[in-house]
Amino acid sequence: MRYSRDLTGYGQTTPDPRWPGGARIAVQIVVNYEEGGENSIEHGDAASEAFLSEIIGAQPWPGQRHWNMESIYDYGARSGFWRLHRLLEGIPVTCYGVATALERNPEQVAAMQAAGWEMATHGLKWIDYRNVPREVEEQHIAQAVALHTAVCGERPRGFYQGRTSMNTVALGCEEGGFEYLADTIADELPYWHVHNGKPQLMVPYTMDANDMRFSSGQGFGTGTDFFDYLRDSFDMLYAEGVAGAPKMMSIGLHCRLAGRPGRAMAIQRFLDHARSHDGVWFASRLDIARHWAREHPHQPRTRPSQMDRDAFVARFGGVYEHSPFIAERVWDAEMGAVHDTPAGLALRMAQVFRQASDDERLGVLRAHPDLAGKLAQARRLTADSAAEQAGAGLDALTDAERDAFTRLNEAYVARHGFPFIIAVRDNDKAGILSAMQTRTANDTRVERATAEAQVARIATLRLKDMLT
């Protein structure tokens, strides 16, 4: 089985985004424009809208229009938009524009464009695509791009469906004209997603620093709640940027929600707070996408989880000395992006090794050569073992050192039944000899566990060389 999700991402150490001017944080504000694109009988839908409104717990009304729901959305277009438009003057903003909503709101579109907002597409209609057939969603994306282009005068460069299906990201990649996709909440930095062998930049969005939580049962209750959350998010990310790990902060707004006066004040207070700091880059999502593509272009790399079985075993079958069954079982089990890193693959191979039978694990131990033994002298070691022993100076011994290694090897095997194993790259000749002397006297049960741990350590070091 191949696991599709990437639970590793950038890991513990994030890349330096090198934001313009050495900024410590990139702040990105989205205004979702959905008013006129929501579910409505008048829009040809089967029921009224029930999502992201002041009516907590709203349900669709099949076959009926919902006056209160429609007027809430109307408020966003008639009043809320203009308040946000005034508040955000001079700030780069991205509009997630539902194409049919943009078509029904020409004055608002003209105001956005005059202000220099980036016009990304938010799909054709503000509907839930989870049960929509793939081919229908594909048609809707194409129609959204065509309508957006006709309304705005140029095609959208960014795409955020929002109420997605499991096909949305793939379809966004396949459309071929988007510089970024935003249907991900998986990170605080852009990242490259590969679909059918082609890279697609993802610029993650947010569900937490988002006024949608005013419409949920456990979300924001007041503008102060919203401001506090935005301020704390900013302060944490800013501090991380000062410490050398800058990120981006996304903020999601909706005209009918944050456009209300009691909430809009939170936006004003947040902007005042952010502007009081040096090194803050306010940017559109397209600004961020283009910056990332320049500074961090996609770099193809070996992805073990995507190799075929023969190639995988050929490449990694010798990581556990003369024991290709470890690699075979790894490939046959669940693999995904988490196993495309040295640490991830090492841990999975160690897991498979530990789950092997007692006889199989003993066989792996016995497959290891003696250190500075007869195989080394005859130059019959594997390439990895030869390099490792040479790195510790075991290929250049004095006669006295060779005698000492031979004597200790024989004593160790006689006592424990398998060769002495140690990750030689962690040691030098003197340290290895000292360990041999100490460990020869160990209880065999204890020494077996030590040897198995060293086998896993050797594999980890080998994989680090192979995949870094």
Short mmCIF file of C-alpha atoms in Angstrom, two decimals:
data_model
loop_
_atom_site.label_atom_id
_atom_site.label_comp_id
_atom_site.label_asym_id
_atom_site.label_seq_id
_atom_site.Cartn_x
_atom_site.Cartn_y
_atom_site.Cartn_z
CA MET A 1 0.00 0.00 0.00
CA ARG A 2 1.17 3.51 -0.78
CA TYR A 3 0.08 6.09 1.79
CA SER A 4 -0.75 9.37 0.11
CA ARG A 5 -0.36 11.82 3.00
CA ASP A 6 2.93 13.52 3.90
CA LEU A 7 3.21 13.70 7.69
CA THR A 8 6.82 14.90 7.65
CA GLY A 9 6.91 18.09 5.60
CA TYR A 10 9.96 20.21 6.37
CA GLY A 11 10.49 18.49 9.70
CA GLN A 12 12.26 20.04 12.66
CA THR A 13 14.29 22.56 10.66
CA THR A 14 12.28 24.68 8.22
CA PRO A 15 13.96 26.28 5.21
CA ASP A 16 14.78 29.97 5.33
CA PRO A 17 12.19 31.56 3.04
CA ARG A 18 14.47 34.57 2.50
CA TRP A 19 11.50 36.93 2.55
CA PRO A 20 12.16 40.25 0.81
CA GLY A 21 14.16 42.70 2.90
CA GLY A 22 14.98 40.00 5.43
CA ALA A 23 11.41 40.10 6.77
CA ARG A 24 10.74 38.02 9.85
CA ILE A 25 7.19 37.19 8.87
CA ALA A 26 5.00 37.29 5.77
CA VAL A 27 1.43 38.35 6.53
CA GLN A 28 -1.13 37.32 3.93
CA ILE A 29 -4.75 38.45 4.05
CA VAL A 30 -7.49 36.76 2.04
CA VAL A 31 -10.92 38.20 1.44
CA ASN A 32 -13.24 35.39 0.37
CA TYR A 33 -15.84 36.78 -2.02
CA GLU A 34 -18.74 34.32 -2.12
CA GLU A 35 -21.80 36.56 -2.03
CA GLY A 36 -23.91 35.68 -5.05
CA GLY A 37 -22.18 32.34 -5.55
CA GLU A 38 -23.66 30.46 -2.60
CA ASN A 39 -26.29 27.73 -2.76
CA SER A 40 -29.67 29.18 -3.70
CA ILE A 41 -32.71 28.00 -5.60
CA GLU A 42 -32.37 31.16 -7.67
CA HIS A 43 -28.84 30.03 -8.61
CA GLY A 44 -30.14 26.70 -9.86
CA ASP A 45 -29.21 24.73 -6.73
CA ALA A 46 -31.35 22.13 -4.99
CA ALA A 47 -31.52 23.91 -1.64
CA SER A 48 -30.65 27.07 0.25
CA GLU A 49 -27.19 27.76 1.72
CA ALA A 50 -26.39 26.52 5.23
CA PHE A 51 -22.71 27.34 5.68
CA LEU A 52 -20.78 30.25 7.22
CA SER A 53 -23.52 32.56 8.31
CA GLU A 54 -24.89 34.13 11.49
CA ILE A 55 -27.43 31.28 11.75
CA ILE A 56 -25.64 28.70 13.89
CA GLY A 57 -26.72 25.17 12.99
CA ALA A 58 -28.49 26.27 9.81
CA GLN A 59 -29.81 23.48 7.61
CA PRO A 60 -30.44 23.54 3.85
CA TRP A 61 -34.02 24.11 2.81
CA PRO A 62 -34.55 21.71 -0.12
CA GLY A 63 -36.55 23.32 -2.89
CA GLN A 64 -37.00 26.57 -0.97
CA ARG A 65 -35.32 29.93 -0.74
CA HIS A 66 -34.17 31.15 2.69
CA TRP A 67 -34.77 34.88 3.11
CA ASN A 68 -32.60 35.32 6.21
CA MET A 69 -29.73 33.36 4.73
CA GLU A 70 -29.84 35.26 1.45
CA SER A 71 -29.96 38.62 3.20
CA ILE A 72 -26.94 37.70 5.34
CA TYR A 73 -24.98 37.08 2.16
CA ASP A 74 -26.44 40.27 0.68
CA TYR A 75 -25.04 42.19 3.64
CA GLY A 76 -21.55 40.97 2.78
CA ALA A 77 -21.81 42.41 -0.73
CA ARG A 78 -23.72 45.60 0.11
CA SER A 79 -21.94 46.69 3.29
CA GLY A 80 -19.32 44.31 4.69
CA PHE A 81 -17.17 44.35 1.58
CA TRP A 82 -16.85 48.11 1.52
CA ARG A 83 -15.84 48.24 5.19
CA LEU A 84 -13.09 45.68 4.62
CA HIS A 85 -12.06 47.46 1.43
CA ARG A 86 -11.53 50.68 3.42
CA LEU A 87 -9.71 48.93 6.29
CA LEU A 88 -7.30 47.14 3.95
CA GLU A 89 -6.35 50.19 1.90
CA GLY A 90 -2.71 50.04 0.88
CA ILE A 91 -2.25 46.38 1.88
CA PRO A 92 -1.67 43.61 -0.69
CA VAL A 93 -4.76 41.41 -0.51
CA THR A 94 -5.78 38.21 -2.25
CA CYS A 95 -9.40 37.81 -3.20
CA TYR A 96 -10.68 34.25 -3.34
CA GLY A 97 -13.43 35.05 -5.81
CA VAL A 98 -16.23 32.61 -6.59
CA ALA A 99 -16.65 33.15 -10.33
CA THR A 100 -20.43 33.45 -10.30
CA ALA A 101 -20.21 35.83 -7.34
CA LEU A 102 -17.71 38.04 -9.16
CA GLU A 103 -20.01 38.10 -12.17
CA ARG A 104 -22.90 39.35 -10.01
CA ASN A 105 -20.81 42.04 -8.26
CA PRO A 106 -19.17 44.24 -10.91
CA GLU A 107 -18.69 47.31 -8.70
CA GLN A 108 -16.92 45.33 -6.01
CA VAL A 109 -14.69 43.65 -8.61
CA ALA A 110 -13.76 47.05 -10.04
CA ALA A 111 -12.87 48.28 -6.54
CA MET A 112 -10.71 45.23 -5.86
CA GLN A 113 -8.84 45.65 -9.10
CA ALA A 114 -8.37 49.38 -8.56
CA ALA A 115 -6.85 48.57 -5.19
CA GLY A 116 -4.44 46.09 -6.80
CA TRP A 117 -5.86 42.99 -5.13
CA GLU A 118 -4.80 39.63 -6.51
CA MET A 119 -7.83 37.93 -8.00
CA ALA A 120 -7.58 34.17 -7.35
CA THR A 121 -10.39 31.80 -8.20
CA HIS A 122 -12.58 30.29 -5.52
CA GLY A 123 -14.26 27.96 -7.98
CA LEU A 124 -17.40 28.31 -10.03
CA LYS A 125 -19.91 28.18 -7.17
CA TRP A 126 -19.65 28.22 -3.37
CA ILE A 127 -20.89 24.64 -2.98
CA ASP A 128 -19.70 21.42 -1.34
CA TYR A 129 -17.82 19.24 -3.84
CA ARG A 130 -17.32 16.15 -1.67
CA ASN A 131 -19.91 14.09 -3.57
CA VAL A 132 -19.59 15.76 -6.96
CA PRO A 133 -18.26 13.40 -9.66
CA ARG A 134 -14.69 14.07 -10.75
CA GLU A 135 -15.64 14.94 -14.31
CA VAL A 136 -18.26 17.43 -13.13
CA GLU A 137 -15.82 19.15 -10.77
CA GLU A 138 -13.28 19.28 -13.61
CA GLN A 139 -15.88 20.99 -15.82
CA HIS A 140 -16.68 23.46 -13.04
CA ILE A 141 -13.01 24.40 -12.65
CA ALA A 142 -12.70 25.02 -16.38
CA GLN A 143 -15.91 27.08 -16.34
CA ALA A 144 -14.67 29.02 -13.31
CA VAL A 145 -11.43 29.95 -15.07
CA ALA A 146 -13.27 30.97 -18.24
CA LEU A 147 -15.84 33.08 -16.39
CA HIS A 148 -13.21 34.63 -14.10
CA THR A 149 -11.16 35.58 -17.16
CA ALA A 150 -14.15 37.17 -18.84
CA VAL A 151 -15.13 39.14 -15.73
CA CYS A 152 -11.65 40.20 -14.58
CA GLY A 153 -9.85 40.50 -17.90
CA GLU A 154 -7.19 37.91 -17.09
CA ARG A 155 -7.12 34.33 -15.86
CA PRO A 156 -6.59 33.54 -12.18
CA ARG A 157 -3.11 32.42 -11.13
CA GLY A 158 -4.20 30.92 -7.84
CA PHE A 159 -6.94 28.40 -7.02
CA TYR A 160 -8.80 27.70 -3.79
CA GLN A 161 -11.90 25.52 -4.04
CA GLY A 162 -12.53 25.55 -0.30
CA ARG A 163 -15.29 22.97 0.06
CA THR A 164 -13.18 20.33 -1.61
CA SER A 165 -13.41 16.77 -2.78
CA MET A 166 -10.50 14.32 -2.74
CA ASN A 167 -10.11 15.16 -6.44
CA THR A 168 -9.73 18.92 -6.07
CA VAL A 169 -5.95 19.21 -5.74
CA ALA A 170 -5.31 16.71 -8.54
CA LEU A 171 -7.70 18.60 -10.81
CA GLY A 172 -6.04 21.89 -9.92
CA CYS A 173 -2.68 20.42 -10.88
CA GLU A 174 -4.05 19.03 -14.12
CA GLU A 175 -5.64 22.33 -15.13
CA GLY A 176 -2.08 23.47 -15.77
CA GLY A 177 -2.37 27.24 -15.47
CA PHE A 178 -2.18 27.87 -11.74
CA GLU A 179 1.02 29.18 -10.19
CA TYR A 180 -0.20 27.94 -6.82
CA LEU A 181 -2.99 25.96 -5.20
CA ALA A 182 -4.26 26.87 -1.75
CA ASP A 183 -6.43 23.88 -0.82
CA THR A 184 -4.12 22.79 1.98
CA ILE A 185 -3.79 23.67 5.64
CA ALA A 186 -0.72 21.47 6.10
CA ASP A 187 2.05 24.01 6.73
CA GLU A 188 3.11 27.59 7.42
CA LEU A 189 5.38 27.75 4.39
CA PRO A 190 4.78 27.00 0.70
CA TYR A 191 5.81 23.56 -0.49
CA TRP A 192 6.00 21.57 -3.71
CA HIS A 193 3.46 18.84 -4.40
CA VAL A 194 4.21 16.38 -7.20
CA HIS A 195 1.26 15.08 -9.22
CA ASN A 196 1.79 12.69 -12.13
CA GLY A 197 5.47 13.58 -12.12
CA LYS A 198 4.91 17.35 -12.33
CA PRO A 199 5.56 19.80 -9.48
CA GLN A 200 2.81 22.12 -8.29
CA LEU A 201 3.41 24.83 -5.70
CA MET A 202 1.08 24.78 -2.70
CA VAL A 203 0.60 27.95 -0.62
CA PRO A 204 -1.19 26.80 2.55
CA TYR A 205 -4.29 28.53 3.86
CA THR A 206 -5.76 28.68 7.37
CA MET A 207 -8.87 27.59 9.22
CA ASP A 208 -7.83 28.96 12.61
CA ALA A 209 -6.89 32.62 11.94
CA ASN A 210 -10.15 32.81 10.07
CA ASP A 211 -13.37 34.68 10.78
CA MET A 212 -15.32 31.53 9.84
CA ARG A 213 -14.98 30.66 13.51
CA PHE A 214 -17.57 33.33 14.30
CA SER A 215 -20.09 31.00 12.66
CA SER A 216 -19.14 27.87 14.63
CA GLY A 217 -20.31 26.76 18.03
CA GLN A 218 -16.88 26.85 19.67
CA GLY A 219 -15.30 29.69 17.73
CA PHE A 220 -14.89 33.41 18.30
CA GLY A 221 -17.60 35.15 20.25
CA THR A 222 -16.41 38.74 20.03
CA GLY A 223 -14.06 40.88 17.99
CA THR A 224 -11.72 40.85 21.00
CA ASP A 225 -11.49 37.07 20.79
CA PHE A 226 -10.54 37.36 17.12
CA PHE A 227 -7.98 40.10 17.73
CA ASP A 228 -6.39 38.22 20.62
CA TYR A 229 -6.00 35.15 18.48
CA LEU A 230 -4.55 37.05 15.52
CA ARG A 231 -2.16 38.98 17.77
CA ASP A 232 -0.95 35.86 19.57
CA SER A 233 -0.46 34.01 16.28
CA PHE A 234 1.50 36.94 14.90
CA ASP A 235 3.65 37.26 18.03
CA MET A 236 4.57 33.58 18.06
CA LEU A 237 5.46 33.53 14.36
CA TYR A 238 7.32 36.83 14.60
CA ALA A 239 9.42 35.50 17.49
CA GLU A 240 10.24 32.38 15.47
CA GLY A 241 11.27 34.63 12.58
CA VAL A 242 13.56 36.64 14.85
CA ALA A 243 15.06 33.32 16.02
CA GLY A 244 15.88 32.43 12.41
CA ALA A 245 12.85 30.45 11.21
CA PRO A 246 10.49 32.89 9.40
CA LYS A 247 7.03 31.70 8.37
CA MET A 248 3.90 33.06 6.72
CA MET A 249 0.72 33.98 8.56
CA SER A 250 -2.51 33.57 6.61
CA ILE A 251 -5.68 35.36 7.68
CA GLY A 252 -9.05 34.45 6.19
CA LEU A 253 -11.88 37.00 6.04
CA HIS A 254 -15.45 36.95 4.70
CA CYS A 255 -17.38 40.11 3.90
CA ARG A 256 -20.55 38.97 5.68
CA LEU A 257 -18.60 37.95 8.82
CA ALA A 258 -15.55 40.16 9.45
CA GLY A 259 -17.30 42.97 7.60
CA ARG A 260 -19.65 43.45 10.57
CA PRO A 261 -18.63 46.52 12.61
CA GLY A 262 -18.08 44.66 15.88
CA ARG A 263 -15.63 42.34 14.15
CA ALA A 264 -13.99 44.71 11.69
CA MET A 265 -12.49 46.59 14.63
CA ALA A 266 -10.43 43.48 15.36
CA ILE A 267 -8.90 43.73 11.89
CA GLN A 268 -8.00 47.37 12.46
CA ARG A 269 -6.39 46.60 15.82
CA PHE A 270 -4.45 43.70 14.33
CA LEU A 271 -3.14 45.80 11.47
CA ASP A 272 -2.00 48.46 13.94
CA HIS A 273 -0.22 45.78 15.96
CA ALA A 274 1.52 44.22 12.95
CA ARG A 275 2.56 47.59 11.55
CA SER A 276 4.21 48.46 14.84
CA HIS A 277 6.86 45.79 14.18
CA ASP A 278 9.85 45.99 11.86
CA GLY A 279 10.43 43.26 9.30
CA VAL A 280 6.81 42.51 8.39
CA TRP A 281 6.12 41.72 4.75
CA PHE A 282 2.47 42.16 3.76
CA ALA A 283 2.03 40.19 0.55
CA SER A 284 -0.55 38.63 -1.71
CA ARG A 285 -0.51 34.89 -2.12
CA LEU A 286 0.76 35.32 -5.67
CA ASP A 287 3.62 37.48 -4.33
CA ILE A 288 4.53 34.67 -1.94
CA ALA A 289 4.18 31.98 -4.60
CA ARG A 290 6.43 33.78 -7.06
CA HIS A 291 8.99 34.56 -4.39
CA TRP A 292 9.08 30.92 -3.31
CA ALA A 293 9.38 29.65 -6.86
CA ARG A 294 12.42 31.91 -7.38
CA GLU A 295 14.11 31.24 -4.06
CA HIS A 296 13.16 27.58 -3.63
CA PRO A 297 12.50 26.04 -7.05
CA HIS A 298 11.43 22.43 -7.13
CA GLN A 299 14.36 20.04 -6.71
CA PRO A 300 13.74 16.49 -7.93
CA ARG A 301 14.95 13.88 -5.44
CA THR A 302 14.94 10.17 -4.89
CA ARG A 303 11.61 9.08 -3.46
CA PRO A 304 11.92 5.48 -2.23
CA SER A 305 8.17 5.15 -1.74
CA GLN A 306 7.64 5.68 -5.49
CA MET A 307 10.25 3.20 -6.73
CA ASP A 308 9.19 -0.15 -8.15
CA ARG A 309 10.00 -3.22 -6.09
CA ASP A 310 13.03 -4.43 -8.04
CA ALA A 311 14.63 -1.00 -8.09
CA PHE A 312 13.94 -0.47 -4.39
CA VAL A 313 15.45 -3.80 -3.36
CA ALA A 314 18.43 -3.30 -5.65
CA ARG A 315 19.07 0.10 -4.07
CA PHE A 316 18.38 -0.68 -0.42
CA GLY A 317 18.68 -4.46 -0.16
CA GLY A 318 22.23 -4.24 1.20
CA VAL A 319 21.53 -1.66 3.90
CA TYR A 320 21.14 -4.62 6.27
CA GLU A 321 24.20 -6.66 5.48
CA HIS A 322 23.44 -9.45 2.96
CA SER A 323 19.77 -9.37 4.10
CA PRO A 324 17.60 -8.11 1.24
CA PHE A 325 14.48 -9.54 2.91
CA ILE A 326 14.35 -6.39 5.07
CA ALA A 327 14.02 -4.15 2.01
CA GLU A 328 11.54 -6.53 0.41
CA ARG A 329 9.24 -6.45 3.44
CA VAL A 330 9.52 -2.68 3.72
CA TRP A 331 8.41 -2.25 0.11
CA ASP A 332 5.58 -4.77 0.53
CA ALA A 333 4.16 -2.89 3.54
CA GLU A 334 2.65 0.59 3.72
CA MET A 335 5.00 3.24 2.39
CA GLY A 336 4.57 6.95 1.86
CA ALA A 337 6.32 10.30 1.89
CA VAL A 338 7.39 9.77 5.49
CA HIS A 339 9.68 7.01 4.22
CA ASP A 340 11.37 9.21 1.63
CA THR A 341 13.71 10.72 4.23
CA PRO A 342 16.78 9.00 5.71
CA ALA A 343 15.26 9.00 9.19
CA GLY A 344 11.85 7.80 8.02
CA LEU A 345 13.18 4.92 5.95
CA ALA A 346 15.69 3.95 8.64
CA LEU A 347 12.96 3.72 11.25
CA ARG A 348 10.73 1.63 9.01
CA MET A 349 13.60 -0.75 8.15
CA ALA A 350 14.48 -1.04 11.84
CA GLN A 351 10.84 -1.81 12.60
CA VAL A 352 10.81 -4.60 10.01
CA PHE A 353 14.10 -5.94 11.37
CA ARG A 354 12.74 -5.99 14.93
CA GLN A 355 9.57 -7.76 13.75
CA ALA A 356 11.57 -10.50 12.03
CA SER A 357 11.83 -13.91 13.65
CA ASP A 358 14.61 -14.67 16.12
CA ASP A 359 16.38 -16.86 13.56
CA GLU A 360 16.11 -14.14 10.89
CA ARG A 361 17.57 -11.49 13.18
CA LEU A 362 20.39 -13.83 14.17
CA GLY A 363 21.02 -14.45 10.48
CA VAL A 364 21.42 -10.70 9.91
CA LEU A 365 23.98 -10.54 12.73
CA ARG A 366 25.92 -13.50 11.34
CA ALA A 367 25.92 -11.89 7.87
CA HIS A 368 28.17 -9.12 9.19
CA PRO A 369 31.91 -9.60 8.66
CA ASP A 370 34.52 -9.66 11.41
CA LEU A 371 36.12 -6.29 11.90
CA ALA A 372 39.55 -6.28 10.28
CA GLY A 373 39.05 -10.01 9.70
CA LYS A 374 39.84 -12.41 6.86
CA LEU A 375 37.22 -11.02 4.49
CA ALA A 376 38.70 -7.56 4.84
CA GLN A 377 42.19 -8.88 4.17
CA ALA A 378 40.91 -10.71 1.11
CA ARG A 379 39.03 -7.57 -0.03
CA ARG A 380 35.75 -9.44 -0.07
CA LEU A 381 33.68 -7.02 1.99
CA THR A 382 30.65 -5.27 0.59
CA ALA A 383 31.36 -1.78 -0.66
CA ASP A 384 29.63 -0.26 2.36
CA SER A 385 31.51 -2.39 4.88
CA ALA A 386 34.83 -1.79 3.15
CA ALA A 387 34.31 1.99 3.20
CA GLU A 388 33.19 1.98 6.81
CA GLN A 389 36.12 -0.09 8.04
CA ALA A 390 38.53 2.01 6.01
CA GLY A 391 37.03 5.16 7.49
CA ALA A 392 37.93 3.92 10.96
CA GLY A 393 41.44 3.00 9.87
CA LEU A 394 40.83 -0.74 10.07
CA ASP A 395 42.43 -1.25 6.66
CA ALA A 396 45.77 0.02 7.90
CA LEU A 397 46.65 -1.97 11.02
CA THR A 398 50.00 -2.78 12.51
CA ASP A 399 50.79 -6.44 13.02
CA ALA A 400 50.10 -6.03 16.74
CA GLU A 401 46.71 -4.40 16.08
CA ARG A 402 45.78 -7.11 13.59
CA ASP A 403 46.66 -9.80 16.11
CA ALA A 404 44.57 -8.07 18.76
CA PHE A 405 41.53 -7.81 16.46
CA THR A 406 41.90 -11.46 15.41
CA ARG A 407 42.13 -12.65 19.00
CA LEU A 408 39.16 -10.61 20.15
CA ASN A 409 37.03 -11.56 17.14
CA GLU A 410 37.58 -15.24 17.84
CA ALA A 411 36.83 -14.87 21.54
CA TYR A 412 33.68 -12.86 20.87
CA VAL A 413 32.25 -15.31 18.33
CA ALA A 414 33.12 -18.26 20.54
CA ARG A 415 31.19 -16.72 23.44
CA HIS A 416 28.18 -15.22 21.62
CA GLY A 417 27.82 -17.10 18.34
CA PHE A 418 27.86 -14.05 16.03
CA PRO A 419 30.47 -11.46 15.00
CA PHE A 420 31.20 -8.33 16.99
CA ILE A 421 29.13 -5.49 15.46
CA ILE A 422 29.59 -1.79 16.02
CA ALA A 423 28.89 1.32 13.97
CA VAL A 424 32.53 2.00 13.20
CA ARG A 425 31.81 5.51 11.95
CA ASP A 426 30.99 6.46 15.53
CA ASN A 427 34.40 5.22 16.74
CA ASP A 428 38.12 5.03 16.09
CA LYS A 429 40.47 2.02 16.34
CA ALA A 430 41.15 2.50 20.03
CA GLY A 431 37.47 2.89 20.84
CA ILE A 432 36.53 -0.18 18.82
CA LEU A 433 39.18 -2.34 20.54
CA SER A 434 38.04 -1.12 23.95
CA ALA A 435 34.40 -1.91 23.12
CA MET A 436 35.34 -5.38 21.90
CA GLN A 437 37.14 -6.12 25.13
CA THR A 438 34.24 -4.93 27.25
CA ARG A 439 31.43 -6.46 25.25
CA THR A 440 33.06 -9.88 24.87
CA ALA A 441 32.49 -10.40 28.57
CA ASN A 442 28.81 -9.40 28.42
CA ASP A 443 25.94 -11.77 28.95
CA THR A 444 24.94 -13.07 25.51
CA ARG A 445 21.33 -11.94 25.92
CA VAL A 446 22.47 -8.40 26.66
CA GLU A 447 25.04 -8.50 23.89
CA ARG A 448 22.46 -9.73 21.39
CA ALA A 449 20.34 -6.65 22.07
CA THR A 450 23.41 -4.42 21.78
CA ALA A 451 24.41 -5.99 18.48
CA GLU A 452 20.91 -5.60 17.05
CA ALA A 453 20.86 -1.93 18.07
CA GLN A 454 24.21 -1.45 16.32
CA VAL A 455 22.87 -3.09 13.17
CA ALA A 456 20.04 -0.53 13.10
CA ARG A 457 22.52 2.26 13.74
CA ILE A 458 24.73 1.13 10.83
CA ALA A 459 21.66 1.07 8.58
CA THR A 460 20.71 4.59 9.65
CA LEU A 461 24.17 5.91 8.77
CA ARG A 462 24.12 4.16 5.42
CA LEU A 463 20.71 5.56 4.53
CA LYS A 464 21.81 9.04 5.50
CA ASP A 465 24.61 8.75 2.93
CA MET A 466 22.27 7.36 0.28
CA LEU A 467 19.41 9.85 0.61
CA THR A 468 20.95 13.12 1.75
#
